[in-house]
Backbone as CSV, one residue per row, in Angstrom:
resi,resn,N_x,N_y,N_z,CA_x,CA_y,CA_z,C_x,C_y,C_z
1,MET,0.817,-1.107,-0.072,0.045,0.060,-0.009,0.929,1.168,-0.068
2,LYS,0.749,1.938,-1.016,1.669,3.170,-1.163,0.917,4.514,-1.247
3,SER,-0.446,4.498,-1.254,-1.037,5.808,-1.420,-2.384,5.815,-0.710
4,LEU,-2.918,6.971,-0.597,-4.251,7.120,-0.023,-5.282,6.555,-1.018
5,ALA,-4.986,6.635,-2.374,-5.949,6.138,-3.310,-6.209,4.619,-3.185
6,GLU,-4.973,3.910,-2.885,-5.132,2.473,-2.585,-5.887,2.151,-1.357
7,LEU,-5.735,2.954,-0.352,-6.451,2.737,0.897,-7.980,2.993,0.597
8,ALA,-8.332,4.022,-0.227,-9.706,4.318,-0.569,-10.274,3.142,-1.307
9,LYS,-9.466,2.494,-2.133,-10.005,1.279,-2.921,-10.325,0.172,-1.892
10,ILE,-9.472,0.000,-0.929,-9.688,-0.965,0.014,-10.992,-0.694,0.843
11,LYS,-11.094,0.564,1.224,-12.295,0.946,1.902,-13.622,0.610,1.113
12,GLU,-13.620,0.917,-0.220,-14.766,0.701,-1.067,-14.969,-0.839,-1.149
13,LYS,-13.907,-1.585,-1.308,-14.045,-2.962,-1.309,-14.666,-3.578,-0.051
14,MET,-14.184,-3.067,1.071,-14.730,-3.440,2.374,-16.210,-3.155,2.463
15,LYS,-16.651,-1.981,1.935,-18.098,-1.679,2.061,-18.859,-2.620,1.149
16,ALA,-18.329,-3.062,-0.064,-19.068,-3.947,-0.994,-19.075,-5.307,-0.419
17,ASN,-18.084,-5.766,0.459,-18.054,-7.063,1.042,-18.616,-7.113,2.362
18,GLU,-19.104,-5.988,2.928,-19.565,-5.991,4.313,-20.636,-7.074,4.484
19,THR,-20.428,-7.824,5.550,-21.511,-8.898,5.767,-22.194,-8.793,7.131
20,MET,-22.143,-7.643,7.748,-22.635,-7.501,9.060,-24.196,-7.528,9.020
21,ARG,-24.743,-8.383,9.858,-26.169,-8.428,10.140,-26.407,-8.087,11.480
22,HIS,-27.260,-7.060,11.718,-27.428,-6.555,13.109,-28.512,-7.414,13.906
23,ASP,-28.062,-8.600,14.309,-29.095,-9.468,15.086,-28.541,-9.665,16.420
24,GLY,-27.640,-8.854,16.937,-27.228,-8.834,18.363,-26.469,-9.978,18.755
25,GLU,-27.053,-11.104,19.081,-26.346,-12.278,19.720,-25.256,-12.802,18.856
26,ARG,-25.309,-12.788,17.574,-24.452,-13.499,16.676,-23.348,-12.535,16.122
27,ALA,-23.539,-11.155,16.225,-22.702,-10.261,15.642,-21.341,-10.223,16.174
28,LYS,-20.320,-10.289,15.348,-18.882,-10.143,15.841,-18.265,-8.970,15.179
29,LYS,-17.468,-8.200,15.865,-16.857,-7.049,15.407,-15.279,-7.185,15.600
30,ILE,-14.538,-6.996,14.559,-13.171,-7.011,14.534,-12.660,-5.600,14.320
31,VAL,-11.894,-5.119,15.356,-11.330,-3.739,15.349,-9.917,-3.805,15.207
32,VAL,-9.424,-3.071,14.132,-7.931,-3.077,13.817,-7.294,-1.690,14.159
33,GLY,-6.259,-1.698,14.887,-5.594,-0.425,15.188,-4.999,0.177,13.959
34,MET,-5.371,1.292,13.658,-4.991,2.125,12.448,-4.266,3.439,12.673
35,GLY,-3.780,3.576,13.928,-2.939,4.720,14.156,-1.714,4.736,13.329
36,THR,-0.912,5.728,13.381,0.309,5.776,12.528,1.175,4.684,12.938
37,CYS,1.293,4.228,14.136,2.062,3.064,14.574,1.627,1.879,14.031
38,GLY,0.329,1.568,13.996,-0.227,0.422,13.418,-0.053,0.349,11.902
39,ILE,-0.284,1.443,11.206,0.010,1.506,9.732,1.420,1.227,9.461
40,ALA,2.289,1.878,10.311,3.708,1.604,9.990,4.165,0.134,10.224
41,ALA,3.394,-0.498,11.135,3.749,-2.009,11.421,3.001,-2.885,10.459
42,GLY,2.082,-2.382,9.551,1.497,-3.347,8.630,-0.088,-3.501,8.781
43,ALA,-0.629,-2.583,9.467,-2.212,-2.837,9.679,-2.959,-2.730,8.475
44,ARG,-2.562,-2.013,7.427,-3.250,-1.956,6.194,-3.364,-3.343,5.557
45,GLY,-2.238,-4.214,5.618,-2.244,-5.576,5.112,-3.114,-6.364,5.908
46,ILE,-3.275,-6.033,7.230,-4.194,-6.871,8.029,-5.554,-6.713,7.684
47,ILE,-5.942,-5.443,7.404,-7.323,-5.082,6.940,-7.617,-5.829,5.684
48,VAL,-6.649,-5.781,4.703,-6.835,-6.496,3.369,-7.018,-8.006,3.620
49,ALA,-6.162,-8.525,4.399,-6.261,-9.991,4.799,-7.610,-10.410,5.357
50,LEU,-8.072,-9.591,6.374,-9.328,-9.758,6.985,-10.464,-9.784,6.065
51,THR,-10.444,-8.672,5.106,-11.542,-8.537,4.207,-11.579,-9.725,3.294
52,GLU,-10.467,-10.147,2.812,-10.360,-11.143,1.831,-10.844,-12.528,2.453
53,GLU,-10.368,-12.840,3.787,-10.746,-14.057,4.469,-12.235,-14.132,4.786
54,ILE,-12.759,-12.962,5.235,-14.297,-13.004,5.526,-15.093,-13.130,4.280
55,ALA,-14.529,-12.516,3.222,-15.425,-12.653,1.880,-15.179,-14.055,1.270
56,LYS,-13.962,-14.654,1.404,-13.823,-15.959,0.982,-14.628,-17.019,1.687
57,ARG,-14.696,-16.820,2.913,-15.569,-17.804,3.763,-17.083,-17.402,3.747
58,ASN,-17.367,-16.317,3.106,-18.800,-15.779,3.007,-19.413,-15.716,4.440
59,LEU,-18.692,-15.187,5.311,-19.107,-15.068,6.710,-20.176,-13.913,6.854
60,GLU,-21.141,-14.198,7.511,-22.131,-13.207,7.932,-21.965,-12.848,9.401
61,HIS,-22.534,-11.755,9.769,-22.510,-11.422,11.155,-21.129,-10.992,11.679
62,VAL,-20.287,-10.475,10.723,-18.953,-10.065,11.054,-18.697,-8.631,10.423
63,THR,-18.162,-7.808,11.148,-17.784,-6.435,10.577,-16.367,-6.145,11.017
64,ILE,-15.724,-5.284,10.155,-14.359,-4.830,10.481,-14.438,-3.300,10.625
65,ALA,-13.851,-2.896,11.687,-13.784,-1.456,11.997,-12.370,-1.089,12.270
66,GLN,-12.053,0.184,12.358,-10.715,0.645,12.665,-10.851,1.552,13.771
67,THR,-9.679,1.629,14.496,-9.501,2.659,15.662,-8.165,3.207,15.530
68,GLY,-7.937,4.218,16.246,-6.552,4.848,16.270,-5.656,4.168,17.198
69,CYS,-4.628,4.842,17.570,-3.584,4.218,18.517,-4.199,3.954,19.941
70,VAL,-3.910,2.790,20.417,-4.426,2.458,21.793,-3.330,2.532,22.782
71,GLY,-2.128,3.000,22.334,-0.986,3.234,23.304,-0.083,2.000,23.487
72,MET,-0.264,0.981,22.714,0.691,-0.148,22.870,1.434,-0.376,21.552
73,CYS,2.065,0.660,21.016,2.662,0.606,19.708,3.612,-0.542,19.547
74,LYS,4.336,-0.935,20.492,5.314,-2.078,20.324,4.564,-3.371,19.939
75,LEU,3.163,-3.419,20.078,2.492,-4.774,19.838,1.781,-4.722,18.515
76,GLU,1.928,-3.644,17.843,1.272,-3.544,16.475,1.879,-4.360,15.509
77,PRO,1.150,-4.731,14.432,-0.315,-4.462,14.269,-1.168,-5.374,15.154
78,MET,-2.257,-4.714,15.638,-3.046,-5.558,16.627,-4.588,-5.357,16.326
79,MET,-5.410,-6.294,16.841,-6.796,-6.122,16.616,-7.506,-6.828,17.720
80,ASP,-8.724,-6.408,17.949,-9.635,-6.959,18.913,-10.777,-7.675,18.196
81,ILE,-11.216,-8.792,18.845,-12.420,-9.456,18.385,-13.388,-9.342,19.513
82,ILE,-14.573,-8.792,19.108,-15.564,-8.410,20.193,-16.785,-9.215,19.707
83,ALA,-17.240,-10.069,20.675,-18.597,-10.719,20.430,-19.461,-10.512,21.579
84,PRO,-20.786,-10.382,21.394,-21.631,-10.281,22.548,-21.619,-11.341,23.498
85,GLY,-21.558,-10.940,24.768,-21.543,-11.921,25.809,-20.199,-12.559,26.150
86,GLU,-19.141,-12.095,25.387,-17.781,-12.650,25.579,-16.849,-11.567,25.896
87,GLU,-15.753,-11.808,26.547,-14.723,-10.801,26.769,-14.010,-10.549,25.420
88,LYS,-13.557,-9.299,25.356,-12.902,-8.898,24.145,-11.514,-9.691,24.108
89,VAL,-11.012,-10.083,22.930,-9.701,-10.706,22.842,-8.907,-9.881,21.915
90,THR,-7.607,-9.611,22.382,-6.773,-8.771,21.621,-5.609,-9.678,21.048
91,TYR,-5.450,-9.494,19.736,-4.474,-10.191,19.097,-3.256,-9.213,18.659
92,VAL,-2.027,-9.635,18.866,-0.895,-8.716,18.690,0.090,-9.282,17.630
93,HIS,1.087,-8.400,17.217,2.091,-8.806,16.335,1.510,-9.525,15.161
94,LEU,0.461,-9.075,14.615,-0.236,-9.820,13.505,0.692,-9.730,12.281
95,THR,0.370,-10.771,11.471,0.833,-10.760,10.019,-0.313,-11.395,9.201
96,ALA,-0.269,-11.012,7.901,-1.377,-11.516,7.055,-1.535,-13.005,7.097
97,ASP,-0.467,-13.749,7.269,-0.572,-15.259,7.225,-1.190,-15.738,8.549
98,LYS,-1.405,-15.011,9.579,-2.054,-15.410,10.783,-3.557,-15.301,10.747
99,ILE,-4.057,-14.363,9.848,-5.408,-14.112,9.679,-6.406,-15.322,9.438
100,PRO,-6.046,-16.174,8.491,-6.907,-17.332,8.213,-7.110,-18.245,9.387
101,LYS,-6.007,-18.418,10.149,-6.113,-19.227,11.414,-6.992,-18.522,12.477
102,ILE,-6.795,-17.292,12.602,-7.611,-16.584,13.665,-9.113,-16.560,13.183
103,ILE,-9.361,-16.301,11.908,-10.808,-16.264,11.480,-11.333,-17.718,11.572
104,GLY,-10.629,-18.667,11.071,-11.168,-20.031,11.172,-11.406,-20.549,12.610
105,GLU,-10.450,-20.337,13.482,-10.462,-20.898,14.827,-11.352,-20.029,15.668
106,HIS,-11.146,-18.745,15.708,-11.832,-17.867,16.646,-13.194,-17.431,16.146
107,VAL,-13.188,-16.780,15.023,-14.536,-16.248,14.575,-15.386,-17.442,14.171
108,VAL,-15.022,-18.353,13.437,-15.952,-19.460,13.012,-16.196,-20.465,14.117
109,ASN,-15.149,-20.857,14.789,-15.303,-22.102,15.753,-15.342,-21.634,17.258
110,GLY,-15.113,-20.389,17.519,-15.140,-19.948,18.898,-13.965,-20.289,19.762
111,ARG,-12.923,-20.720,19.132,-11.699,-21.135,19.907,-10.630,-20.067,19.739
112,ILE,-10.265,-19.369,20.844,-9.167,-18.322,20.799,-7.917,-18.890,20.440
113,VAL,-7.207,-18.235,19.576,-5.845,-18.670,19.171,-4.896,-18.026,20.157
114,LYS,-4.651,-18.713,21.205,-3.951,-18.045,22.328,-2.467,-17.652,22.073
115,GLU,-1.844,-18.300,21.189,-0.408,-18.061,20.875,-0.259,-16.665,20.218
116,PHE,-1.316,-16.098,19.641,-1.355,-14.681,18.998,-1.939,-13.736,19.838
117,THR,-2.355,-13.971,21.017,-3.023,-13.023,21.857,-2.051,-12.144,22.749
118,ILE,-2.557,-11.083,23.348,-1.783,-10.171,24.197,-1.399,-10.996,25.435
119,GLY,-2.153,-11.955,25.926,-1.841,-12.726,27.021,-0.603,-13.566,26.755
120,ALA,-0.456,-14.136,25.637,0.793,-14.942,25.291,1.992,-14.045,25.311
121,TYR,1.845,-12.794,24.828,2.954,-11.856,24.704,3.527,-11.510,26.122
122,GLU,2.468,-11.228,26.936,2.782,-10.758,28.347,3.598,-11.906,29.126
123,LYS,3.405,-13.158,28.718,4.027,-14.222,29.437,5.483,-14.346,29.047
124,GLU,5.882,-13.852,27.841,7.245,-13.925,27.470,8.266,-13.165,28.242
């Protein structure tokens, strides 16, 4: 990603592929840190990978959102998965190749991928 025009294209693609259905109990929200630290660490690529994986799996009840810096720059790129009735899970040091596993295990099957979470990082 080298320009704002490319980011605008991704945004439009995301809107076209959005699969969120507002039915409360099943809705999952994925929030990606897109502050300058996140972008510098590769968050744009994470957004692209998420969009592609969700579209490929034709997942409903999932949306992708962005947020600014959350103050943990050394853990970027990072994202939260928020599901009603569950605690927020924060994934850190993300790469595009980790996204299919996180979507498959956590979003689809409800199993947290612990080795990619902030909890695993804190134990190191």
